[in-house]
mmCIF file of C-alpha atoms and ligand atoms in Angstrom:
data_model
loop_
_atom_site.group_PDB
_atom_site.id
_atom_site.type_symbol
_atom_site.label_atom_id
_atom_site.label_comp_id
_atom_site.label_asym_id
_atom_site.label_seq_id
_atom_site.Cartn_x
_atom_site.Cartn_y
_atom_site.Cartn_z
ATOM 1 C CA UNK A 1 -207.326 -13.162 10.120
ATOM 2 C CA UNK A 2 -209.078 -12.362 6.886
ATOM 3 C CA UNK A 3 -212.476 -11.231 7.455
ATOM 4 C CA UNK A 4 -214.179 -12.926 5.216
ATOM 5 C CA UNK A 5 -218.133 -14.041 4.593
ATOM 6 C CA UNK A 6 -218.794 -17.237 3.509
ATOM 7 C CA UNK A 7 -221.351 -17.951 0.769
ATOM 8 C CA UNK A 8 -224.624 -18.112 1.553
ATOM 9 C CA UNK A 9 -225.794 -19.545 -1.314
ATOM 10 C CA UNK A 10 -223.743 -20.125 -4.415
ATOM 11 C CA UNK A 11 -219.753 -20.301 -4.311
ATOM 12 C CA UNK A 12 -218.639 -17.148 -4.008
ATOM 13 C CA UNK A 13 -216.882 -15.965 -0.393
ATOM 14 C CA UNK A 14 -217.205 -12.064 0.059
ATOM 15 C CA UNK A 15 -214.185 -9.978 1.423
ATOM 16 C CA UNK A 16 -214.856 -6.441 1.548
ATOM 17 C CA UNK A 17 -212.151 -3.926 1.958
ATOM 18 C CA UNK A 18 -208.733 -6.145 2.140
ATOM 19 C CA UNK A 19 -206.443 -4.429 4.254
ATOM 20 C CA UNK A 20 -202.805 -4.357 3.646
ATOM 21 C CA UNK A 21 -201.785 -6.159 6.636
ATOM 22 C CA UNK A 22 -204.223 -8.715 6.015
ATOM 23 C CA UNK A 23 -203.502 -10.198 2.385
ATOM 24 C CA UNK A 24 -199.744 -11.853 3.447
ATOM 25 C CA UNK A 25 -196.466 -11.193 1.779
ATOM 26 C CA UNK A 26 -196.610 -12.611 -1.376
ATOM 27 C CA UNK A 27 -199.217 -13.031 -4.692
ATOM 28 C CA UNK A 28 -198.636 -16.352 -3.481
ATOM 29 C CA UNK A 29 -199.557 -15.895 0.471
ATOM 30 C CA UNK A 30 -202.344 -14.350 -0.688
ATOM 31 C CA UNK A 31 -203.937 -16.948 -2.827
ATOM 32 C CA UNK A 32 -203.593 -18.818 0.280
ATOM 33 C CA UNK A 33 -205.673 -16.938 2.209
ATOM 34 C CA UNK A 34 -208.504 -17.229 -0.221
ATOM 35 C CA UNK A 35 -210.933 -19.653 1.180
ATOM 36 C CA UNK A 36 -212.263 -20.378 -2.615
ATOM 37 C CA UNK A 37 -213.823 -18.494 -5.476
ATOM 38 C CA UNK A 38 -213.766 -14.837 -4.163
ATOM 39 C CA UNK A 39 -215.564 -11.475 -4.305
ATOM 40 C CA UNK A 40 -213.490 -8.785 -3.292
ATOM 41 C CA UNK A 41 -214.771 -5.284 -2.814
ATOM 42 C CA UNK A 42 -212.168 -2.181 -3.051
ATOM 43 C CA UNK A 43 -214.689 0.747 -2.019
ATOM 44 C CA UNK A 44 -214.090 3.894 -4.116
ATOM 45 C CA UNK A 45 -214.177 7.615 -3.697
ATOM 46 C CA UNK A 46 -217.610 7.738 -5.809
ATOM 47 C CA UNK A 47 -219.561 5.170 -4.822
ATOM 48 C CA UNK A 48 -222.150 5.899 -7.045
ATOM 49 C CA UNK A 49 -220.177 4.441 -10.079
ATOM 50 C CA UNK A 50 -218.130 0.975 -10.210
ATOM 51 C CA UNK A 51 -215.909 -1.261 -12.139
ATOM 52 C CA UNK A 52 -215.062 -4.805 -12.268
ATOM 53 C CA UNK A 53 -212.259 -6.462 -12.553
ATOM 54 C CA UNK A 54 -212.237 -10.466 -13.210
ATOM 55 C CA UNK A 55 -208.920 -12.494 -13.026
ATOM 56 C CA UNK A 56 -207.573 -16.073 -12.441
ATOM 57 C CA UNK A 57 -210.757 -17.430 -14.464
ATOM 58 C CA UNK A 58 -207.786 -19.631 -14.849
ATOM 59 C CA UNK A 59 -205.926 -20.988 -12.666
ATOM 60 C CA UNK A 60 -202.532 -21.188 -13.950
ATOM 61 C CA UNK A 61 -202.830 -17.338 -14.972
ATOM 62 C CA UNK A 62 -201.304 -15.318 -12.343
ATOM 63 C CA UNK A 63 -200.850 -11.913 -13.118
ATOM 64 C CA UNK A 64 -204.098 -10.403 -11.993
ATOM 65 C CA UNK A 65 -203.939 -11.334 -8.817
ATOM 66 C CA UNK A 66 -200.302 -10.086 -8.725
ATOM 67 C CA UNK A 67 -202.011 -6.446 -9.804
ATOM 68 C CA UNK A 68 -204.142 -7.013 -7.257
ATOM 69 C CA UNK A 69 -202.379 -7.828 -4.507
ATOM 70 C CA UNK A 70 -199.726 -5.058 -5.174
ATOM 71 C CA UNK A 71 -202.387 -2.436 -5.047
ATOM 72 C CA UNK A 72 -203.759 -3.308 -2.161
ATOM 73 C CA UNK A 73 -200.528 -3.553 -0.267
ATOM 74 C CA UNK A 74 -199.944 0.004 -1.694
ATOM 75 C CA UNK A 75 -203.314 0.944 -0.732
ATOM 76 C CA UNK A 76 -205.271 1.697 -3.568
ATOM 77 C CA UNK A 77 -207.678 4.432 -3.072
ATOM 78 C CA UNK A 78 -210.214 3.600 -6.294
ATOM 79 C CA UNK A 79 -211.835 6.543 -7.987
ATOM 80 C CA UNK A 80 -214.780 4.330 -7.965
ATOM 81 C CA UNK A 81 -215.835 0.938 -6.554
ATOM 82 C CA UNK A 82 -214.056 -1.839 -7.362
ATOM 83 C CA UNK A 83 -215.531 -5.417 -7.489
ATOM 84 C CA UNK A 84 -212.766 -8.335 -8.053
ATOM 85 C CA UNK A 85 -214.001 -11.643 -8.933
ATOM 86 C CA UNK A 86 -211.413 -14.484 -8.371
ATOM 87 C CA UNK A 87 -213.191 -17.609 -9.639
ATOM 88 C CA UNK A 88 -210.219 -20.508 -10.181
ATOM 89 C CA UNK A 89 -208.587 -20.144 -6.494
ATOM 90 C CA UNK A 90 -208.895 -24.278 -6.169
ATOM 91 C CA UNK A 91 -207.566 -25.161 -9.565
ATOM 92 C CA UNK A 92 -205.113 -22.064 -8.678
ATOM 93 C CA UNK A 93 -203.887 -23.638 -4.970
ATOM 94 C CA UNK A 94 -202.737 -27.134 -6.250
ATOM 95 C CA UNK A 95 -199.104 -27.507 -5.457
ATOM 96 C CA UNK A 96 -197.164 -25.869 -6.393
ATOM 97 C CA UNK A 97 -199.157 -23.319 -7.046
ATOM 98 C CA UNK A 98 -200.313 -21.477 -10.552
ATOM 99 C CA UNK A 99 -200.194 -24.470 -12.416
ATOM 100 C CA UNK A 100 -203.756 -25.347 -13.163
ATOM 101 C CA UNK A 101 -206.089 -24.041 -15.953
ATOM 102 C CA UNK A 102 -208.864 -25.543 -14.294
ATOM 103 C CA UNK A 103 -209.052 -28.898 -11.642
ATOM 104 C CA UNK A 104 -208.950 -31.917 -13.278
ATOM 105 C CA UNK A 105 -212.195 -32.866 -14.815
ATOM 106 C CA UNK A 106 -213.940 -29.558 -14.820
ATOM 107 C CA UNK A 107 -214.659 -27.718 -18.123
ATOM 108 C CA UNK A 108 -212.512 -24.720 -18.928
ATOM 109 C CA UNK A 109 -214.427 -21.721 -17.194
ATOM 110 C CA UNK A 110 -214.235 -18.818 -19.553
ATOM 111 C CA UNK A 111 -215.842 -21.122 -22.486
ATOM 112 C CA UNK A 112 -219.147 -21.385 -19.951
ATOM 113 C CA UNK A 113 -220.404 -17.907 -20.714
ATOM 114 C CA UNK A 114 -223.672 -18.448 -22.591
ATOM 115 C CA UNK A 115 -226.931 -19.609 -22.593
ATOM 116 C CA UNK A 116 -228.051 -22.002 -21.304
ATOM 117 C CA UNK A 117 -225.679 -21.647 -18.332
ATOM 118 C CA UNK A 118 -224.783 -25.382 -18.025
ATOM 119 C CA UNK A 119 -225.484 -27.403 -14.977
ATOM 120 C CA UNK A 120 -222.122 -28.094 -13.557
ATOM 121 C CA UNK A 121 -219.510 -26.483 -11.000
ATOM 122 C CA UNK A 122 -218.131 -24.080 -13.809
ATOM 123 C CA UNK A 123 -221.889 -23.562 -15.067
ATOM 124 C CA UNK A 124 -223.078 -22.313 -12.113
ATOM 125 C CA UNK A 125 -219.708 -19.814 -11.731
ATOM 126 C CA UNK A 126 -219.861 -18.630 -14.527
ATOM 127 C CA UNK A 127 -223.680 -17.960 -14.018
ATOM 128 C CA UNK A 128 -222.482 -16.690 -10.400
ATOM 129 C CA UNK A 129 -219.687 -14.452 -11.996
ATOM 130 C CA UNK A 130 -222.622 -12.720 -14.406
ATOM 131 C CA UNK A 131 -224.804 -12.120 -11.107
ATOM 132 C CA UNK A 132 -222.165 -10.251 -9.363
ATOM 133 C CA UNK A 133 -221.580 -8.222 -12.692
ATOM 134 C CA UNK A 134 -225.495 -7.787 -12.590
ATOM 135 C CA UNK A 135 -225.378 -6.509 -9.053
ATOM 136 C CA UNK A 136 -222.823 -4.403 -9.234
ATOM 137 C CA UNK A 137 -224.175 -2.812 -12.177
ATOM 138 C CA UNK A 138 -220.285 -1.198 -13.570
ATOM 139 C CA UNK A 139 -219.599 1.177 -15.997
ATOM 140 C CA UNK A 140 -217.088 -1.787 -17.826
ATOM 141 C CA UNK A 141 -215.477 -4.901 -17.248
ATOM 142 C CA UNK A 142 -211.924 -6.225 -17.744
ATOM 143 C CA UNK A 143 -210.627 -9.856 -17.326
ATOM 144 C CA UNK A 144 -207.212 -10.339 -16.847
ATOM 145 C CA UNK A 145 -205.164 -13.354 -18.128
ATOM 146 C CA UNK A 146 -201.934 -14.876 -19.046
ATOM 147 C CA UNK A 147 -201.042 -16.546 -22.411
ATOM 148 C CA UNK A 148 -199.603 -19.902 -21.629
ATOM 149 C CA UNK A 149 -196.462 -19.766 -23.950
ATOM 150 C CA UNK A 150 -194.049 -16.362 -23.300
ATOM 151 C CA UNK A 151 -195.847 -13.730 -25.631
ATOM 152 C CA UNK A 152 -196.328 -9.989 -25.547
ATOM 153 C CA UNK A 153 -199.414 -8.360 -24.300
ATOM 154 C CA UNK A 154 -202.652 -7.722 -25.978
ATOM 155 C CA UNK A 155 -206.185 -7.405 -25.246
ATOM 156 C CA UNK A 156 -209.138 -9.276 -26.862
ATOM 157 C CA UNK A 157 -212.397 -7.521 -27.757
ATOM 158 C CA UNK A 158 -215.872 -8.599 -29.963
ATOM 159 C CA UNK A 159 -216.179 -4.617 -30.643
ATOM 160 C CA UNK A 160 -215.034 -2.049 -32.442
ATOM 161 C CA UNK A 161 -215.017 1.220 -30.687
ATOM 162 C CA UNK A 162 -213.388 4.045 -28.859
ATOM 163 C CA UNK A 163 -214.442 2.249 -25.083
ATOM 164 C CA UNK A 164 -213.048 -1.093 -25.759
ATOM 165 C CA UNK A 165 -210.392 0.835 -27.714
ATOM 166 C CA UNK A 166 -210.016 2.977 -24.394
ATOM 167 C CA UNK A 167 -209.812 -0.192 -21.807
ATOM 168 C CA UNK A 168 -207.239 -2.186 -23.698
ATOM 169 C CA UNK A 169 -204.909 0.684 -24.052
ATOM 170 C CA UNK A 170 -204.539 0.668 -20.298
ATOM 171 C CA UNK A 171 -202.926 -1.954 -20.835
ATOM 172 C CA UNK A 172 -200.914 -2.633 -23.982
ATOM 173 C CA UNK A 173 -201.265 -1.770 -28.053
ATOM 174 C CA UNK A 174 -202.293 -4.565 -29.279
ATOM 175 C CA UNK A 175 -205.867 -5.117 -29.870
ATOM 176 C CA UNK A 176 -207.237 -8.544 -31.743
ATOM 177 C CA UNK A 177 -211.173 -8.443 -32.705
ATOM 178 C CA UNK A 178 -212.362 -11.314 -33.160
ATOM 179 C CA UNK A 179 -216.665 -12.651 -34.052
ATOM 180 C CA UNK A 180 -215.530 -16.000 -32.952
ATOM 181 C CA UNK A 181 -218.296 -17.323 -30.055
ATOM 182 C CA UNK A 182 -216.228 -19.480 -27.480
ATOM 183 C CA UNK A 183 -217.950 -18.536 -24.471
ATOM 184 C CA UNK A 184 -215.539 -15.990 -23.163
ATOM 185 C CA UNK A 185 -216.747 -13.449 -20.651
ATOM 186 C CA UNK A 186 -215.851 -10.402 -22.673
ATOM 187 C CA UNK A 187 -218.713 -11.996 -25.437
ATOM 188 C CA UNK A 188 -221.421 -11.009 -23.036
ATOM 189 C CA UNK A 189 -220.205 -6.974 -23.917
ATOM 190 C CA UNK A 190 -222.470 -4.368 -24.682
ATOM 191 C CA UNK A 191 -222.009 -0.414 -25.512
ATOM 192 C CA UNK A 192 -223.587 0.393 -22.312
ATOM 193 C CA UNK A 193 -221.030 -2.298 -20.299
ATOM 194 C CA UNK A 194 -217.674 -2.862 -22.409
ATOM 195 C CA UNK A 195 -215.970 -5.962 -21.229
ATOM 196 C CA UNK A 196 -212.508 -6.673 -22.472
ATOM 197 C CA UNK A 197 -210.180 -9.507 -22.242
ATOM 198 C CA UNK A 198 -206.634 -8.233 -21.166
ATOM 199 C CA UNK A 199 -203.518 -11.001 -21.663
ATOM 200 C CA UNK A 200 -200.830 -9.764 -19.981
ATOM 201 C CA UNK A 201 -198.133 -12.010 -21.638
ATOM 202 C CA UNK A 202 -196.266 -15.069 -20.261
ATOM 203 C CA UNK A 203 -197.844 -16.711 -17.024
ATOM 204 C CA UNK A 204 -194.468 -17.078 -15.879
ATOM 205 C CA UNK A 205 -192.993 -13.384 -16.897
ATOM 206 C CA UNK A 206 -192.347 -10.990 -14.521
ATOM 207 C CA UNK A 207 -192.905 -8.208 -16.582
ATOM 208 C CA UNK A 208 -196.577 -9.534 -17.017
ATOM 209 C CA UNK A 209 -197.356 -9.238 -13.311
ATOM 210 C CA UNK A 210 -195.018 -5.765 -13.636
ATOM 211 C CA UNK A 211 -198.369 -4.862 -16.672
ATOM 212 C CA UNK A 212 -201.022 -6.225 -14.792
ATOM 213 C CA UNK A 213 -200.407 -3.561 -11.821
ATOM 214 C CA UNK A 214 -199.515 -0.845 -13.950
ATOM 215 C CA UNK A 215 -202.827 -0.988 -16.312
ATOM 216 C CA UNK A 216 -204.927 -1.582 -12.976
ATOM 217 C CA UNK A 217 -203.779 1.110 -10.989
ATOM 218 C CA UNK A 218 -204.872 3.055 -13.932
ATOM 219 C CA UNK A 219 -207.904 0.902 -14.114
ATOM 220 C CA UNK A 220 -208.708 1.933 -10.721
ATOM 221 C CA UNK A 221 -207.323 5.241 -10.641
ATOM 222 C CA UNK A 222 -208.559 7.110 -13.188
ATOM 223 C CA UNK A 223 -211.884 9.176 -13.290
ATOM 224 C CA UNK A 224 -212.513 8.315 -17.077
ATOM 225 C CA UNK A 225 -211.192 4.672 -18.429
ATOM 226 C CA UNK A 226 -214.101 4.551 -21.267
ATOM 227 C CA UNK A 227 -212.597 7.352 -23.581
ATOM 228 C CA UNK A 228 -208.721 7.098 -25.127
ATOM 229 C CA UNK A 229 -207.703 10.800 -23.424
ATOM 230 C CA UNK A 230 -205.792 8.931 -21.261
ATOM 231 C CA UNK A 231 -203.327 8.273 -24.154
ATOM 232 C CA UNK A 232 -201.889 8.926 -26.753
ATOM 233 C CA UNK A 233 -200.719 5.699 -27.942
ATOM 234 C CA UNK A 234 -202.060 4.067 -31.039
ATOM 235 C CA UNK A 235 -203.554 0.397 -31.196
ATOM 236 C CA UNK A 236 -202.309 -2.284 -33.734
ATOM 237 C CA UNK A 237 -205.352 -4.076 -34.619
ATOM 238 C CA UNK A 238 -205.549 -7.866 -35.633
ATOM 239 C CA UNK A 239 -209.406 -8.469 -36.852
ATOM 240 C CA UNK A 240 -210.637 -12.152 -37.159
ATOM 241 C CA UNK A 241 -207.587 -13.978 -35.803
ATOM 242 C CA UNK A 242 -208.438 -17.789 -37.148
ATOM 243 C CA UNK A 243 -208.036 -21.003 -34.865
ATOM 244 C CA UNK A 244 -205.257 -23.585 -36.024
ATOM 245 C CA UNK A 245 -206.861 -26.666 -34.064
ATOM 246 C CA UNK A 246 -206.656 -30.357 -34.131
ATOM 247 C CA UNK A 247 -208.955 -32.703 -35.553
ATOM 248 C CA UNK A 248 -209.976 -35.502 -34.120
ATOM 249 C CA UNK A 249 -208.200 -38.649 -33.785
ATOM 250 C CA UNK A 250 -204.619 -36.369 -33.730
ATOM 251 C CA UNK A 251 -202.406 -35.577 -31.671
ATOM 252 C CA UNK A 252 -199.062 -33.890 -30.416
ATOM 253 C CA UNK A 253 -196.071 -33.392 -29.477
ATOM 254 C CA UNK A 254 -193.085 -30.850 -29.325
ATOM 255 C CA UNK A 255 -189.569 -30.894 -30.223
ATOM 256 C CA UNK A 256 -187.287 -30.577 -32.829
ATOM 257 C CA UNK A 257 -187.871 -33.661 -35.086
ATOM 258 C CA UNK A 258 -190.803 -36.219 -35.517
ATOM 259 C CA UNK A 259 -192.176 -37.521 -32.176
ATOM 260 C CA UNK A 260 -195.285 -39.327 -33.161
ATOM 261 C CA UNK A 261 -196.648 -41.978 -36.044
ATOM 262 C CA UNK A 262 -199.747 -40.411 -36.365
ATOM 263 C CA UNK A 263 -199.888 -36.492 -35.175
ATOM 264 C CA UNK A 264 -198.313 -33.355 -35.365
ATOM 265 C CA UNK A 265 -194.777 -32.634 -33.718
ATOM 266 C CA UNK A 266 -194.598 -28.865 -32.971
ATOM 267 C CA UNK A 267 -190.789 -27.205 -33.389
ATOM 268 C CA UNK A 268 -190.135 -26.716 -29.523
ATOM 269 C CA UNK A 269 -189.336 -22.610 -29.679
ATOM 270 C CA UNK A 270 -192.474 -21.843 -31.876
ATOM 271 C CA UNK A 271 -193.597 -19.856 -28.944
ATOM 272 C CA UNK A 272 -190.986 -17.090 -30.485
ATOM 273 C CA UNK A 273 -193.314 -16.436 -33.088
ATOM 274 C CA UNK A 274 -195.788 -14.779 -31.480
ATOM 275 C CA UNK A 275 -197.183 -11.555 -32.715
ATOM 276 C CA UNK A 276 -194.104 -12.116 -35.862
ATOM 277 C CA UNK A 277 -194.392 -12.539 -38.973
ATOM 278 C CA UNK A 278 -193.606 -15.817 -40.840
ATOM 279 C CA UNK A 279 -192.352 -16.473 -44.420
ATOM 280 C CA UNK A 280 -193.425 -19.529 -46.014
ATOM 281 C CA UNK A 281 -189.887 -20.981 -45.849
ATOM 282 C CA UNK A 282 -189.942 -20.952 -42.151
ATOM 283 C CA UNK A 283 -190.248 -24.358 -40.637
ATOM 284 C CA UNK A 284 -193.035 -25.087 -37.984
ATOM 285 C CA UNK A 285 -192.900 -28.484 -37.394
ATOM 286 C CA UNK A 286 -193.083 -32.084 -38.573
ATOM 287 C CA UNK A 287 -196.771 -33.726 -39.399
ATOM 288 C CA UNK A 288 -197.134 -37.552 -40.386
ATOM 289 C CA UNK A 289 -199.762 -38.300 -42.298
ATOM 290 C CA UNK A 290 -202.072 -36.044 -44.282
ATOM 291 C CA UNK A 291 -202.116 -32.383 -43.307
ATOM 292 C CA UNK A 292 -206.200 -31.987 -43.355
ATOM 293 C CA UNK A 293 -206.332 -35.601 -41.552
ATOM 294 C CA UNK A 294 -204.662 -34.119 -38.841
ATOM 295 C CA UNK A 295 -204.669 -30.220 -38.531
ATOM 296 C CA UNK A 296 -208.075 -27.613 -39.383
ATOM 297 C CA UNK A 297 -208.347 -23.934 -39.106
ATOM 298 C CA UNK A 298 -211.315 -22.305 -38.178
ATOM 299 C CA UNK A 299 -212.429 -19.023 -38.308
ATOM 300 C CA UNK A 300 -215.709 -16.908 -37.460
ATOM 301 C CA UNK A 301 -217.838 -18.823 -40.156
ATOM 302 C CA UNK A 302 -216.486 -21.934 -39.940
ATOM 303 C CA UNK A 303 -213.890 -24.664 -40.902
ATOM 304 C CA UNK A 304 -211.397 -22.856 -44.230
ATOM 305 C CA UNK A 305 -209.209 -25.098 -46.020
ATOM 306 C CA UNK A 306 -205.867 -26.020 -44.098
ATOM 307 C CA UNK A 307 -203.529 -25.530 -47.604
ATOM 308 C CA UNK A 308 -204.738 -21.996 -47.887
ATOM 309 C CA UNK A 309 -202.349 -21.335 -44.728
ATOM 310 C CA UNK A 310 -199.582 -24.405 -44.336
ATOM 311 C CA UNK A 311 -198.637 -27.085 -46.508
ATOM 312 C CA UNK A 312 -196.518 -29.915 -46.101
ATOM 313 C CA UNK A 313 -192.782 -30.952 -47.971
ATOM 314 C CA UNK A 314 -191.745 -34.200 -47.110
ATOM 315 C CA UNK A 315 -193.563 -34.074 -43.303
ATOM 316 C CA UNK A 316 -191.912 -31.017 -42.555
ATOM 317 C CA UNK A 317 -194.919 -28.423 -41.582
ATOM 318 C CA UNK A 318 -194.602 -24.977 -43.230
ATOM 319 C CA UNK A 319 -196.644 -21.439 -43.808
ATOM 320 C CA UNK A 320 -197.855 -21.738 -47.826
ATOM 321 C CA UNK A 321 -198.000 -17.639 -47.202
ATOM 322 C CA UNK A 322 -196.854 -14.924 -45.368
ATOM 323 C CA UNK A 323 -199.145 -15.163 -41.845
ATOM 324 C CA UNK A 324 -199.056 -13.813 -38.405
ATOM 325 C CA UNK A 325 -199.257 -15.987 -35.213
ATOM 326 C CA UNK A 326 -200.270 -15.064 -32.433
ATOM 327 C CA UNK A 327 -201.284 -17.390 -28.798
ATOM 328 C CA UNK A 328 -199.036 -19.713 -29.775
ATOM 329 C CA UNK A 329 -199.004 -22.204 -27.545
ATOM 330 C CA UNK A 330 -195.620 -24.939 -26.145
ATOM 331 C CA UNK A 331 -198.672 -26.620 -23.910
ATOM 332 C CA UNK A 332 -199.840 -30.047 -25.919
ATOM 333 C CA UNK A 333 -202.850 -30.047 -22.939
ATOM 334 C CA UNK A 334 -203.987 -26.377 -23.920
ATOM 335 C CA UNK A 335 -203.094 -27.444 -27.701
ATOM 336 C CA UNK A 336 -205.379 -30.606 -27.654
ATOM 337 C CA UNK A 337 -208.184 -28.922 -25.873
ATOM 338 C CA UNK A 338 -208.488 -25.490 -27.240
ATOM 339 C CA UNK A 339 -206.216 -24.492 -29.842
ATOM 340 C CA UNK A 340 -202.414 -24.665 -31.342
ATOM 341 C CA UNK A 341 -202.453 -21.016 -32.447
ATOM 342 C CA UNK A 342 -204.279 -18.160 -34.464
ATOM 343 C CA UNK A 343 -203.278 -16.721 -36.960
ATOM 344 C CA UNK A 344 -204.123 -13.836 -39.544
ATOM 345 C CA UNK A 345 -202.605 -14.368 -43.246
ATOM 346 C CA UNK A 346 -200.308 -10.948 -43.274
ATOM 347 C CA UNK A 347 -201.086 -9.427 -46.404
ATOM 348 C CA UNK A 348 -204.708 -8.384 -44.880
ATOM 349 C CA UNK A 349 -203.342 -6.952 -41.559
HETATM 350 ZN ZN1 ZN B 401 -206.858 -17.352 -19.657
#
């Protein structure tokens, strides 16, 4: 039996130490045995200094908690403390399992990280999340996620500099800055906390659980994670990725010609762009109606005009230059409520 406290106030259960005969078989076993947003405690070698690791802020975004639960089954010995923070286990639990962002109804968590913290469920996690952080006072933070369409890795940073440089590179070479404020944990950084955002890839690719374990046993492993001498690998950098969004009154679809009247019908493998380049004869997709009526890109500043990036020939959607995608998304839910894609135009990369 999992020993376990339950909250005593706030949502959080606390399990410190998990032992390896006590977290079940499977990723999967184990999410089961999480009574509900979770605190886990890994205690380290030094435990003067500690590190946190956040994961499943979404539900559907498994590969953190398959790093996790493979190094405690190996039994991890941290160099330092390790606090886990496993928000999304409900959203996480609903059959069959790894298929919700959030539950229905709820607001998307890792847009709830700002002032004021909002008086709802997520709110009050997120507020609950920042506590923990507080208390546990870390030398950095990562967050680990999946990208919901197949993708290679990358991490996500608001900074510029050798720690965040240092974190991601556990991890994978890609590194996208970005300024734009969406309420993501790694927005509350600072130079005396670096938080990053870490997406392993594909929710549903092995190989992203496979790069979840690797960059967190070196997460937890080694003595110095704020300082690239653990590498010697150099980052490809992405600054200012812009937001290809909706507008209001749209909507969409996928699949290889026109679906809807009034919307946007995405080509049904424009997943396989991501992190490629694409000329502006490459098609994207089919749009009915006007292009700004139904599509708007946004980027740090604000809302830039849609024909700078796609234009349309006869309802068939393409670049109007040379861009990079990247978080390309085959979800219309994820689609309608965040975004389609970023992208960077390709002659500033
Ligand atoms: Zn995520």
């Amino acid at each position: 039996m999992p020993s376990w406290k339950a909250p005593e106030q706030g949502q959080f259960y606390y399990w410190p130490d998990p032992q390896p005969g006590a977290i079940g078989d499977t990723a999967y076993d184990f999410l089961k045995l999480l009574p509900g947003p979770t605190h886990i405690f890994i205690p380290g070698q030094d435990n003067s200094r500690s590190r946190v690791i956040a994961t499943l802020l979404h539900g559907n975004e498994p590969s953190g908690l398959h790093g996790i639960f493979h190094l405690l089954k190996y039994g991890v010995r941290p160099v330092v403390d390790i606090h886990v923070v496993i928000p999304s286990v409900d959203a996480a639990k609903q059959a069959p399992g790894f298929i919700y962002r959030m539950l229905p109804h709820h607001k998307d968590l890792n847009r709830c990280f700002r002032e004021p913290y909002e008086e709802s469920d997520q709110g009050r996690l997120a507020r609950e999340i920042v506590d923990i952080i507080e208390a546990a006072d870390p030398e950095c933070v990562i967050d680990v996620h999946n990208t919901s369409g197949s993708s290679p890795s990358f991490g996500v940073t608001t900074y510029m500099d050798q720690q965040h440089d240092a974190l991601v590179s556990l991890f994978t070479h890609r590194m996208i800055v970005t300024d734009i404020k969406l309420g993501a944990l790694m927005e509350l950084s600072t130079d005396e906390r670096p938080i990053v955002t870490i997406e392993c890839g594909g929710a549903q690719d092995e190989e992203s659980h496979l790069l979840a374990a690797d960059g967190l046993r070196r997460f937890m492993e080694l003595d110095c994670v704020l300082s690239l001498q653990h590498t010697d690998m150099s980052l490809e950098f992405f600054h200012n990725p812009m937001r290809l969004e909706l507008k209001d009154g749209s909507d969409i679809a996928y699949g290889d010609h026109c679906l809807l009247q009034d919307g946007v019908t995405l080509l049904p493998d424009i997943e396989n762009h991501n992190f490629g380049y694409v000329e502006p004869d490459v098609r994207l997709g089919f749009v009915s109606g006007e292009l700004a009526s139904n599509l708007k890109i946004n980027n740090p500043l604000g809302e830039v005009a849609i024909t700078d990036y796609f234009r349309l020939d006869d309802g068939v959607l393409y670049p109007s230059r040379r861009l990079k995608l990247f978080m390309v998304t085959g979800n219309p839910e994820i689609a309608r409520k965040d975004c389609l894609l970023y992208l960077v135009s390709a002659e500033t990369d």
